[in-house]
Amino acid sequence: MKSITLTQFLTEERRAGYGSTDLTQLLEVVARACKRIGVATGKGALGGVLGEAGSDNVQGEAQKKLDVLSNEILLDANAWGGHLAACASEEMADPQPIPDAYPKGGYLLLFDPLDGSSNIDVNIAVGTIFSVLRRPQGHRQDVSVNEFLQPGTQQVAAGYVVYGPSTLLVLTLGHGTHVFTLDREVGSFILTRRDAMIPEETSEFAVNMSNQRYWEAPMQRYVGDLLAGKEGPRERDFNMRWVASMVADVHRILTRGGIFSYPLDSKIAAKGGKLRLMYEANPMAFIVEQAGGAASTGHGRIMELQPEALHQRVPVFLGSKAEVEAAERYHLDV
Ligand SMILES: O=P(O)(O)OC[C@H]1O[C@](O)(COP(=O)(O)O)[C@@H](O)[C@@H]1O
Ligand SMILES: [Mg+2]
Ligand SMILES: [Mg+2]
């Protein structure tokens, strides 16, 4: 197969009516920044990037050095604007507008600069997640946080990069979901899987089981029946996996199917969930849906939620369509 680079692929997409020259530039800048994050991550202790940063983020979570460094790399790469008006990040309380010295573009970029932070120091795959929105019509010069509060259905592009044995970029512009592998010698992302599709059915689930006693009753029943296997109402055995890096768990599902869930539980109920809607749930939902899967809060489609806050959290069930629908039925039949 003739190798197709990210740039060539984005040109094809543009010709097919997906994206724009500005969006192509934005995605290339994000991909280049992720290559730099990959290099930093790969250096580990040699690069002095392991361990705590000694500061907390807006979520009240202790930041890792790589959380802070990855955030800086993405801001730095996008600082000159041109196609972008502002960035929002898990690691920043408020959006960061492009400096006035530069022309503001028509797009808004949201990102989780380093996903799977608890796995950094133990050398398990981590990643970066991003989502792109257009500025609303009739916007003013100054970018307001409200411009970001658009439902996931308004995303024009979304993606994640996994820093694992190989570095992979997974991307959608609303025209299927595609996988690129970083050729580390050449330094280019090469298309290695076009139109990835998630199997409709699965016998594999991913959830942090240690939270079981805090789950709501429908979730207890749902997982109880998975664990009952072929002796239970599901009449087949289910396997379990949990990497605790959403990017890695979702990539496994994109590759061989499965369901990933981070449900509401009594420990996190006041926060509305664990995972963040704008730069974790929405981009992953767009990617999964474009690969034939589904993404739900348990009570409805994640991408139809009207966001109320930049760092809002939501319950998440995503992956193989039939299994997400099965999980929803347990939550709707109460
Ligand atoms: O620590 P837990 O409960 O297993 O949660 C793991 C989840 O938290 C996350 O690490 C949260 O993301 P961040 O690392 O970006 O904060 C997800 O990647 C992962 O799915
Ligand atoms: Mg995350
Ligand atoms: Mg993060």
mmCIF file of C-alpha atoms and ligand atoms in Angstrom:
data_model
loop_
_atom_site.group_PDB
_atom_site.id
_atom_site.type_symbol
_atom_site.label_atom_id
_atom_site.label_comp_id
_atom_site.label_asym_id
_atom_site.label_seq_id
_atom_site.Cartn_x
_atom_site.Cartn_y
_atom_site.Cartn_z
ATOM 1 C CA MET A 1 0.000 0.000 0.000
ATOM 2 C CA LYS A 2 1.378 3.436 -0.986
ATOM 3 C CA SER A 3 2.127 5.251 2.268
ATOM 4 C CA ILE A 4 -0.085 8.275 2.820
ATOM 5 C CA THR A 5 1.100 10.993 5.194
ATOM 6 C CA LEU A 6 -1.197 12.968 7.494
ATOM 7 C CA THR A 7 -0.854 16.035 5.245
ATOM 8 C CA GLN A 8 -1.794 14.056 2.113
ATOM 9 C CA PHE A 9 -4.740 12.509 3.951
ATOM 10 C CA LEU A 10 -6.004 15.932 5.120
ATOM 11 C CA THR A 11 -5.774 17.211 1.543
ATOM 12 C CA GLU A 12 -7.889 14.250 0.407
ATOM 13 C CA GLU A 13 -10.428 14.973 3.174
ATOM 14 C CA ARG A 14 -10.599 18.620 2.122
ATOM 15 C CA ARG A 15 -11.302 17.581 -1.468
ATOM 16 C CA ALA A 16 -14.061 15.315 -0.118
ATOM 17 C CA GLY A 17 -15.588 18.339 1.644
ATOM 18 C CA TYR A 18 -14.219 17.716 5.143
ATOM 19 C CA GLY A 19 -12.064 20.350 6.775
ATOM 20 C CA SER A 20 -10.413 23.463 5.430
ATOM 21 C CA THR A 21 -6.889 24.757 4.819
ATOM 22 C CA ASP A 22 -6.967 26.353 8.271
ATOM 23 C CA LEU A 23 -8.135 23.133 9.910
ATOM 24 C CA THR A 24 -5.409 21.196 8.090
ATOM 25 C CA GLN A 25 -2.810 23.600 9.478
ATOM 26 C CA LEU A 26 -4.284 23.368 12.976
ATOM 27 C CA LEU A 27 -4.234 19.554 12.944
ATOM 28 C CA GLU A 28 -0.675 19.497 11.620
ATOM 29 C CA VAL A 29 0.425 21.838 14.416
ATOM 30 C CA VAL A 30 -1.274 19.613 17.024
ATOM 31 C CA ALA A 31 0.337 16.492 15.494
ATOM 32 C CA ARG A 32 3.777 18.150 15.591
ATOM 33 C CA ALA A 33 3.256 19.161 19.226
ATOM 34 C CA CYS A 34 2.279 15.579 20.077
ATOM 35 C CA LYS A 35 5.494 14.328 18.465
ATOM 36 C CA ARG A 36 7.371 16.583 20.909
ATOM 37 C CA ILE A 37 5.286 15.281 23.837
ATOM 38 C CA GLY A 38 6.084 11.746 22.634
ATOM 39 C CA VAL A 39 9.803 12.496 22.695
ATOM 40 C CA ALA A 40 9.546 13.960 26.219
ATOM 41 C CA THR A 41 7.468 11.010 27.428
ATOM 42 C CA GLY A 42 9.933 8.586 25.868
ATOM 43 C CA LYS A 43 12.826 10.142 27.758
ATOM 44 C CA GLY A 44 11.214 9.316 31.112
ATOM 45 C CA ALA A 45 13.667 9.597 34.031
ATOM 46 C CA LEU A 46 16.488 10.564 31.640
ATOM 47 C CA GLY A 47 14.529 13.683 30.705
ATOM 48 C CA GLY A 48 13.637 14.481 34.300
ATOM 49 C CA VAL A 49 9.945 14.413 33.378
ATOM 50 C CA LEU A 50 8.720 11.865 35.895
ATOM 51 C CA GLY A 51 7.060 12.700 39.185
ATOM 52 C CA GLU A 52 4.936 15.473 40.635
ATOM 53 C CA ALA A 53 5.045 19.082 39.445
ATOM 54 C CA GLY A 54 4.266 20.299 42.974
ATOM 55 C CA SER A 55 1.138 22.172 41.829
ATOM 56 C CA ASP A 56 -2.597 21.398 41.534
ATOM 57 C CA ASN A 57 -4.816 22.006 38.512
ATOM 58 C CA VAL A 58 -8.274 23.586 38.414
ATOM 59 C CA GLN A 59 -9.744 20.165 39.195
ATOM 60 C CA GLY A 60 -7.819 20.125 42.485
ATOM 61 C CA GLU A 61 -5.671 17.238 41.193
ATOM 62 C CA ALA A 62 -1.918 17.108 41.785
ATOM 63 C CA GLN A 63 -0.251 17.823 38.468
ATOM 64 C CA LYS A 64 2.508 15.622 37.121
ATOM 65 C CA LYS A 65 5.538 17.295 35.516
ATOM 66 C CA LEU A 66 4.427 15.821 32.167
ATOM 67 C CA ASP A 67 0.913 17.275 32.562
ATOM 68 C CA VAL A 68 2.455 20.740 32.830
ATOM 69 C CA LEU A 69 5.114 20.195 30.130
ATOM 70 C CA SER A 70 2.599 18.717 27.643
ATOM 71 C CA ASN A 71 0.268 21.659 28.233
ATOM 72 C CA GLU A 72 3.107 24.119 27.586
ATOM 73 C CA ILE A 73 4.161 22.275 24.405
ATOM 74 C CA LEU A 74 0.615 22.461 22.983
ATOM 75 C CA LEU A 75 0.175 26.141 23.940
ATOM 76 C CA ASP A 76 3.584 27.036 22.559
ATOM 77 C CA ALA A 77 2.928 25.244 19.259
ATOM 78 C CA ASN A 78 -0.399 27.056 18.819
ATOM 79 C CA ALA A 79 0.703 30.460 20.117
ATOM 80 C CA TRP A 80 0.990 32.170 16.734
ATOM 81 C CA GLY A 81 -2.686 31.744 15.972
ATOM 82 C CA GLY A 82 -3.587 32.132 12.268
ATOM 83 C CA HIS A 83 -6.246 29.393 12.316
ATOM 84 C CA LEU A 84 -7.024 29.427 16.029
ATOM 85 C CA ALA A 85 -8.693 31.916 18.376
ATOM 86 C CA ALA A 86 -8.090 30.241 21.729
ATOM 87 C CA CYS A 87 -7.164 27.032 23.542
ATOM 88 C CA ALA A 88 -8.771 25.385 26.559
ATOM 89 C CA SER A 89 -7.111 22.651 28.577
ATOM 90 C CA GLU A 90 -7.625 20.264 31.478
ATOM 91 C CA GLU A 91 -4.609 21.967 33.069
ATOM 92 C CA MET A 92 -5.890 25.574 32.799
ATOM 93 C CA ALA A 93 -8.834 27.111 34.665
ATOM 94 C CA ASP A 94 -9.725 29.458 31.794
ATOM 95 C CA PRO A 95 -9.287 29.422 28.022
ATOM 96 C CA GLN A 96 -6.070 30.991 26.719
ATOM 97 C CA PRO A 97 -6.738 33.344 23.805
ATOM 98 C CA ILE A 98 -4.185 33.720 21.026
ATOM 99 C CA PRO A 99 -2.045 36.806 21.823
ATOM 100 C CA ASP A 100 -3.539 39.985 20.298
ATOM 101 C CA ALA A 101 -0.307 40.432 18.326
ATOM 102 C CA TYR A 102 -1.515 37.618 16.078
ATOM 103 C CA PRO A 103 -4.620 37.370 13.878
ATOM 104 C CA LYS A 104 -7.303 35.230 15.541
ATOM 105 C CA GLY A 105 -8.532 32.332 13.440
ATOM 106 C CA GLY A 106 -11.981 30.759 13.349
ATOM 107 C CA TYR A 107 -11.311 27.653 15.428
ATOM 108 C CA LEU A 108 -11.263 26.757 19.130
ATOM 109 C CA LEU A 109 -9.002 23.956 20.398
ATOM 110 C CA LEU A 110 -9.627 21.931 23.575
ATOM 111 C CA PHE A 111 -7.217 19.329 24.921
ATOM 112 C CA ASP A 112 -6.301 16.926 27.669
ATOM 113 C CA PRO A 113 -2.559 17.380 27.218
ATOM 114 C CA LEU A 114 -1.604 14.219 29.065
ATOM 115 C CA ASP A 115 -4.202 11.525 29.604
ATOM 116 C CA GLY A 116 -3.526 8.652 31.970
ATOM 117 C CA SER A 117 -1.350 10.712 34.329
ATOM 118 C CA SER A 118 -1.392 8.019 37.031
ATOM 119 C CA ASN A 119 0.520 5.765 34.621
ATOM 120 C CA ILE A 120 3.362 8.152 33.723
ATOM 121 C CA ASP A 121 5.783 7.048 36.448
ATOM 122 C CA VAL A 122 5.151 3.354 35.820
ATOM 123 C CA ASN A 123 5.883 3.477 32.083
ATOM 124 C CA ILE A 124 2.393 2.472 30.901
ATOM 125 C CA ALA A 125 0.873 4.022 27.757
ATOM 126 C CA VAL A 126 -0.437 7.578 28.144
ATOM 127 C CA GLY A 127 -1.794 10.009 25.569
ATOM 128 C CA THR A 128 -3.158 13.360 24.444
ATOM 129 C CA ILE A 129 -6.830 13.978 23.552
ATOM 130 C CA PHE A 130 -8.090 16.963 21.511
ATOM 131 C CA SER A 131 -11.283 18.437 20.122
ATOM 132 C CA VAL A 132 -11.821 21.256 17.584
ATOM 133 C CA LEU A 133 -14.848 23.581 17.409
ATOM 134 C CA ARG A 134 -15.656 26.577 15.226
ATOM 135 C CA ARG A 135 -16.128 29.983 16.824
ATOM 136 C CA PRO A 136 -19.861 30.751 16.910
ATOM 137 C CA GLN A 137 -21.210 33.163 14.282
ATOM 138 C CA GLY A 138 -21.006 36.862 15.136
ATOM 139 C CA HIS A 139 -18.381 36.379 17.807
ATOM 140 C CA ARG A 140 -16.596 39.454 19.241
ATOM 141 C CA GLN A 141 -12.820 40.004 19.065
ATOM 142 C CA ASP A 142 -12.294 38.742 22.639
ATOM 143 C CA VAL A 143 -12.895 35.026 23.081
ATOM 144 C CA SER A 144 -15.340 34.158 25.873
ATOM 145 C CA VAL A 145 -15.556 30.795 27.627
ATOM 146 C CA ASN A 146 -19.197 30.517 26.455
ATOM 147 C CA GLU A 147 -17.977 30.121 22.881
ATOM 148 C CA PHE A 148 -16.520 26.749 23.923
ATOM 149 C CA LEU A 149 -19.767 25.458 25.463
ATOM 150 C CA GLN A 150 -21.039 23.757 22.295
ATOM 151 C CA PRO A 151 -22.486 20.207 22.148
ATOM 152 C CA GLY A 152 -20.161 17.463 20.905
ATOM 153 C CA THR A 153 -22.163 17.311 17.676
ATOM 154 C CA GLN A 154 -20.577 20.681 16.779
ATOM 155 C CA GLN A 155 -17.030 19.274 16.747
ATOM 156 C CA VAL A 156 -15.316 19.640 13.353
ATOM 157 C CA ALA A 157 -12.471 17.324 14.311
ATOM 158 C CA ALA A 158 -11.303 15.196 17.235
ATOM 159 C CA GLY A 159 -8.389 12.928 17.938
ATOM 160 C CA TYR A 160 -6.079 11.278 20.378
ATOM 161 C CA VAL A 161 -2.433 10.269 20.354
ATOM 162 C CA VAL A 162 -1.257 7.197 22.270
ATOM 163 C CA TYR A 163 2.362 7.199 23.438
ATOM 164 C CA GLY A 164 2.837 3.438 23.639
ATOM 165 C CA PRO A 165 5.255 0.955 22.069
ATOM 166 C CA SER A 166 4.387 2.837 18.907
ATOM 167 C CA THR A 167 3.012 6.358 18.751
ATOM 168 C CA LEU A 168 -0.410 6.409 17.119
ATOM 169 C CA LEU A 169 -2.633 9.318 16.071
ATOM 170 C CA VAL A 170 -6.338 8.533 15.762
ATOM 171 C CA LEU A 171 -8.380 11.197 13.978
ATOM 172 C CA THR A 172 -11.858 12.015 12.712
ATOM 173 C CA LEU A 173 -13.186 14.991 10.768
ATOM 174 C CA GLY A 174 -16.672 13.496 10.730
ATOM 175 C CA HIS A 175 -15.825 11.273 7.733
ATOM 176 C CA GLY A 176 -14.822 8.035 9.423
ATOM 177 C CA THR A 177 -12.089 7.352 11.976
ATOM 178 C CA HIS A 178 -8.531 6.788 10.818
ATOM 179 C CA VAL A 179 -5.312 5.589 12.462
ATOM 180 C CA PHE A 180 -1.841 6.957 11.731
ATOM 181 C CA THR A 181 1.436 5.462 12.989
ATOM 182 C CA LEU A 182 4.429 7.724 13.647
ATOM 183 C CA ASP A 183 7.394 6.678 11.531
ATOM 184 C CA ARG A 184 10.002 7.687 14.092
ATOM 185 C CA GLU A 185 12.855 7.596 11.520
ATOM 186 C CA VAL A 186 11.123 9.939 9.091
ATOM 187 C CA GLY A 187 9.131 11.806 11.752
ATOM 188 C CA SER A 188 5.815 11.585 9.850
ATOM 189 C CA PHE A 189 2.446 10.175 10.788
ATOM 190 C CA ILE A 190 1.592 7.572 8.137
ATOM 191 C CA LEU A 191 -1.959 6.292 7.539
ATOM 192 C CA THR A 192 -2.039 2.642 8.696
ATOM 193 C CA ARG A 193 -5.772 2.038 9.140
ATOM 194 C CA ARG A 194 -8.417 3.877 7.128
ATOM 195 C CA ASP A 195 -12.084 3.812 8.209
ATOM 196 C CA ALA A 196 -11.531 1.860 11.439
ATOM 197 C CA MET A 197 -14.724 0.100 12.542
ATOM 198 C CA ILE A 198 -15.561 -1.135 16.066
ATOM 199 C CA PRO A 199 -17.231 -4.584 16.178
ATOM 200 C CA GLU A 200 -20.915 -4.180 17.128
ATOM 201 C CA GLU A 201 -20.836 -7.007 19.681
ATOM 202 C CA THR A 202 -18.178 -7.656 22.347
ATOM 203 C CA SER A 203 -17.324 -9.909 25.305
ATOM 204 C CA GLU A 204 -14.830 -7.519 26.895
ATOM 205 C CA PHE A 205 -15.499 -4.732 29.361
ATOM 206 C CA ALA A 206 -13.295 -2.084 30.995
ATOM 207 C CA VAL A 207 -14.174 -0.424 34.300
ATOM 208 C CA ASN A 208 -12.363 0.343 37.565
ATOM 209 C CA MET A 209 -13.864 -2.510 39.585
ATOM 210 C CA SER A 210 -12.480 -1.143 42.845
ATOM 211 C CA ASN A 211 -15.296 1.435 42.740
ATOM 212 C CA GLN A 212 -17.978 -1.285 42.614
ATOM 213 C CA ARG A 213 -19.375 -0.721 46.119
ATOM 214 C CA TYR A 214 -19.955 2.968 45.306
ATOM 215 C CA TRP A 215 -21.848 2.308 42.044
ATOM 216 C CA GLU A 216 -25.555 2.985 41.567
ATOM 217 C CA ALA A 217 -27.872 -0.042 41.534
ATOM 218 C CA PRO A 218 -28.258 -0.232 37.705
ATOM 219 C CA MET A 219 -24.464 -0.363 37.294
ATOM 220 C CA GLN A 220 -24.198 -3.022 40.021
ATOM 221 C CA ARG A 221 -26.743 -5.137 38.127
ATOM 222 C CA TYR A 222 -25.141 -4.517 34.725
ATOM 223 C CA VAL A 223 -21.640 -5.574 35.822
ATOM 224 C CA GLY A 224 -23.059 -8.326 38.044
ATOM 225 C CA ASP A 225 -24.599 -9.905 34.951
ATOM 226 C CA LEU A 226 -21.348 -9.521 32.988
ATOM 227 C CA LEU A 227 -19.472 -11.321 35.778
ATOM 228 C CA ALA A 228 -22.157 -14.039 35.977
ATOM 229 C CA GLY A 229 -21.066 -14.985 32.462
ATOM 230 C CA LYS A 230 -22.702 -17.919 30.651
ATOM 231 C CA GLU A 231 -24.456 -19.079 33.838
ATOM 232 C CA GLY A 232 -26.148 -15.634 34.005
ATOM 233 C CA PRO A 233 -28.737 -13.709 31.906
ATOM 234 C CA ARG A 234 -26.063 -12.640 29.359
ATOM 235 C CA GLU A 235 -25.380 -16.377 28.591
ATOM 236 C CA ARG A 236 -21.729 -15.777 27.683
ATOM 237 C CA ASP A 237 -18.482 -15.103 29.513
ATOM 238 C CA PHE A 238 -16.978 -11.593 29.538
ATOM 239 C CA ASN A 239 -13.275 -10.731 29.899
ATOM 240 C CA MET A 240 -12.107 -7.605 31.730
ATOM 241 C CA ARG A 241 -9.325 -5.072 31.072
ATOM 242 C CA TRP A 242 -8.476 -1.744 32.773
ATOM 243 C CA VAL A 243 -5.326 0.199 31.814
ATOM 244 C CA ALA A 244 -6.433 3.385 33.644
ATOM 245 C CA SER A 245 -5.358 5.482 30.651
ATOM 246 C CA MET A 246 -8.572 6.327 28.762
ATOM 247 C CA VAL A 247 -6.620 6.655 25.484
ATOM 248 C CA ALA A 248 -5.201 3.133 25.834
ATOM 249 C CA ASP A 249 -8.510 1.561 26.885
ATOM 250 C CA VAL A 250 -10.354 3.307 24.020
ATOM 251 C CA HIS A 251 -7.664 2.368 21.498
ATOM 252 C CA ARG A 252 -8.004 -1.316 22.485
ATOM 253 C CA ILE A 253 -11.737 -0.983 21.838
ATOM 254 C CA LEU A 254 -11.151 0.718 18.457
ATOM 255 C CA THR A 255 -8.873 -2.213 17.587
ATOM 256 C CA ARG A 256 -10.887 -5.246 18.805
ATOM 257 C CA GLY A 257 -14.150 -3.966 20.339
ATOM 258 C CA GLY A 258 -15.252 -3.711 23.932
ATOM 259 C CA ILE A 259 -17.043 -1.344 26.271
ATOM 260 C CA PHE A 260 -15.306 1.295 28.398
ATOM 261 C CA SER A 261 -17.174 2.850 31.292
ATOM 262 C CA TYR A 262 -16.548 5.352 34.027
ATOM 263 C CA PRO A 263 -19.985 5.512 35.656
ATOM 264 C CA LEU A 264 -21.245 7.784 38.336
ATOM 265 C CA ASP A 265 -20.602 6.556 41.883
ATOM 266 C CA SER A 266 -21.324 7.921 45.330
ATOM 267 C CA LYS A 267 -17.703 9.144 45.710
ATOM 268 C CA ILE A 268 -17.853 11.382 42.625
ATOM 269 C CA ALA A 269 -21.611 12.061 42.418
ATOM 270 C CA ALA A 270 -21.227 15.685 43.530
ATOM 271 C CA LYS A 271 -18.798 16.293 40.662
ATOM 272 C CA GLY A 272 -21.120 14.678 38.107
ATOM 273 C CA GLY A 273 -18.585 12.003 37.157
ATOM 274 C CA LYS A 274 -14.826 11.443 36.771
ATOM 275 C CA LEU A 275 -14.142 12.164 33.089
ATOM 276 C CA ARG A 276 -14.429 15.635 31.545
ATOM 277 C CA LEU A 277 -17.045 16.268 28.855
ATOM 278 C CA MET A 278 -15.216 18.855 26.701
ATOM 279 C CA TYR A 279 -11.781 17.286 26.248
ATOM 280 C CA GLU A 280 -12.231 13.605 27.133
ATOM 281 C CA ALA A 281 -15.832 12.393 26.633
ATOM 282 C CA ASN A 282 -16.862 14.485 23.579
ATOM 283 C CA PRO A 283 -13.752 13.866 21.429
ATOM 284 C CA MET A 284 -13.753 10.139 22.300
ATOM 285 C CA ALA A 285 -17.494 9.957 21.551
ATOM 286 C CA PHE A 286 -16.974 11.546 18.097
ATOM 287 C CA ILE A 287 -14.123 9.111 17.292
ATOM 288 C CA VAL A 288 -16.078 6.064 18.510
ATOM 289 C CA GLU A 289 -19.321 7.018 16.742
ATOM 290 C CA GLN A 290 -17.439 7.625 13.478
ATOM 291 C CA ALA A 291 -16.073 4.071 13.880
ATOM 292 C CA GLY A 292 -19.579 2.604 14.158
ATOM 293 C CA GLY A 293 -19.641 2.508 17.971
ATOM 294 C CA ALA A 294 -21.770 4.379 20.506
ATOM 295 C CA ALA A 295 -21.084 6.785 23.417
ATOM 296 C CA SER A 296 -23.608 7.353 26.191
ATOM 297 C CA THR A 297 -23.928 8.798 29.698
ATOM 298 C CA GLY A 298 -26.047 5.730 30.466
ATOM 299 C CA HIS A 299 -29.096 7.903 29.924
ATOM 300 C CA GLY A 300 -28.446 9.323 26.449
ATOM 301 C CA ARG A 301 -25.955 10.299 23.736
ATOM 302 C CA ILE A 302 -22.924 12.146 25.161
ATOM 303 C CA MET A 303 -22.531 14.377 22.073
ATOM 304 C CA GLU A 304 -26.066 15.791 22.455
ATOM 305 C CA LEU A 305 -25.345 17.149 25.936
ATOM 306 C CA GLN A 306 -25.453 20.969 26.170
ATOM 307 C CA PRO A 307 -22.273 21.817 28.122
ATOM 308 C CA GLU A 308 -22.684 24.108 31.136
ATOM 309 C CA ALA A 309 -19.061 24.474 32.226
ATOM 310 C CA LEU A 310 -15.618 24.075 30.668
ATOM 311 C CA HIS A 311 -14.442 21.404 33.117
ATOM 312 C CA GLN A 312 -17.800 19.661 33.486
ATOM 313 C CA ARG A 313 -17.659 15.908 34.234
ATOM 314 C CA VAL A 314 -20.020 13.217 32.947
ATOM 315 C CA PRO A 315 -20.606 9.459 33.294
ATOM 316 C CA VAL A 316 -19.207 7.602 30.268
ATOM 317 C CA PHE A 317 -20.148 4.369 28.505
ATOM 318 C CA LEU A 318 -18.578 3.942 25.071
ATOM 319 C CA GLY A 319 -17.516 1.315 22.577
ATOM 320 C CA SER A 320 -19.279 -1.577 20.797
ATOM 321 C CA LYS A 321 -22.754 -0.319 19.892
ATOM 322 C CA ALA A 322 -24.810 -3.321 21.019
ATOM 323 C CA GLU A 323 -23.038 -3.418 24.395
ATOM 324 C CA VAL A 324 -23.444 0.310 25.074
ATOM 325 C CA GLU A 325 -27.161 -0.113 24.303
ATOM 326 C CA ALA A 326 -27.262 -3.082 26.694
ATOM 327 C CA ALA A 327 -25.679 -0.958 29.458
ATOM 328 C CA GLU A 328 -28.189 1.830 28.747
ATOM 329 C CA ARG A 329 -31.101 -0.590 29.102
ATOM 330 C CA TYR A 330 -29.990 -1.412 32.680
ATOM 331 C CA HIS A 331 -29.971 2.332 33.434
ATOM 332 C CA LEU A 332 -33.252 3.122 31.717
ATOM 333 C CA ASP A 333 -35.228 0.118 33.050
ATOM 334 C CA VAL A 334 -35.276 1.443 36.654
HETATM 335 O O1 LIG B 1 -7.625 6.135 38.492
HETATM 336 P P1 LIG B 1 -8.835 5.503 37.895
HETATM 337 O O2 LIG B 1 -10.045 5.592 38.758
HETATM 338 O O3 LIG B 1 -8.571 4.136 37.427
HETATM 339 O O4 LIG B 1 -9.190 6.412 36.620
HETATM 340 C C1 LIG B 1 -8.487 6.304 35.429
HETATM 341 C C2 LIG B 1 -9.044 7.315 34.477
HETATM 342 O O5 LIG B 1 -8.628 8.615 34.870
HETATM 343 C C3 LIG B 1 -7.856 9.219 33.822
HETATM 344 O O6 LIG B 1 -6.505 9.010 34.081
HETATM 345 C C4 LIG B 1 -8.206 10.706 33.864
HETATM 346 O O7 LIG B 1 -7.470 11.420 32.921
HETATM 347 P P2 LIG B 1 -6.185 12.316 33.291
HETATM 348 O O8 LIG B 1 -5.074 11.393 33.556
HETATM 349 O O9 LIG B 1 -6.026 13.126 32.064
HETATM 350 O O10 LIG B 1 -6.551 13.147 34.475
HETATM 351 C C5 LIG B 1 -8.278 8.505 32.560
HETATM 352 O O11 LIG B 1 -7.293 8.469 31.566
HETATM 353 C C6 LIG B 1 -8.549 7.094 33.055
HETATM 354 O O12 LIG B 1 -9.496 6.421 32.272
HETATM 355 MG MG MG B 2 -7.613 12.449 30.832
HETATM 356 MG MG MG B 3 -4.860 14.740 31.651
#
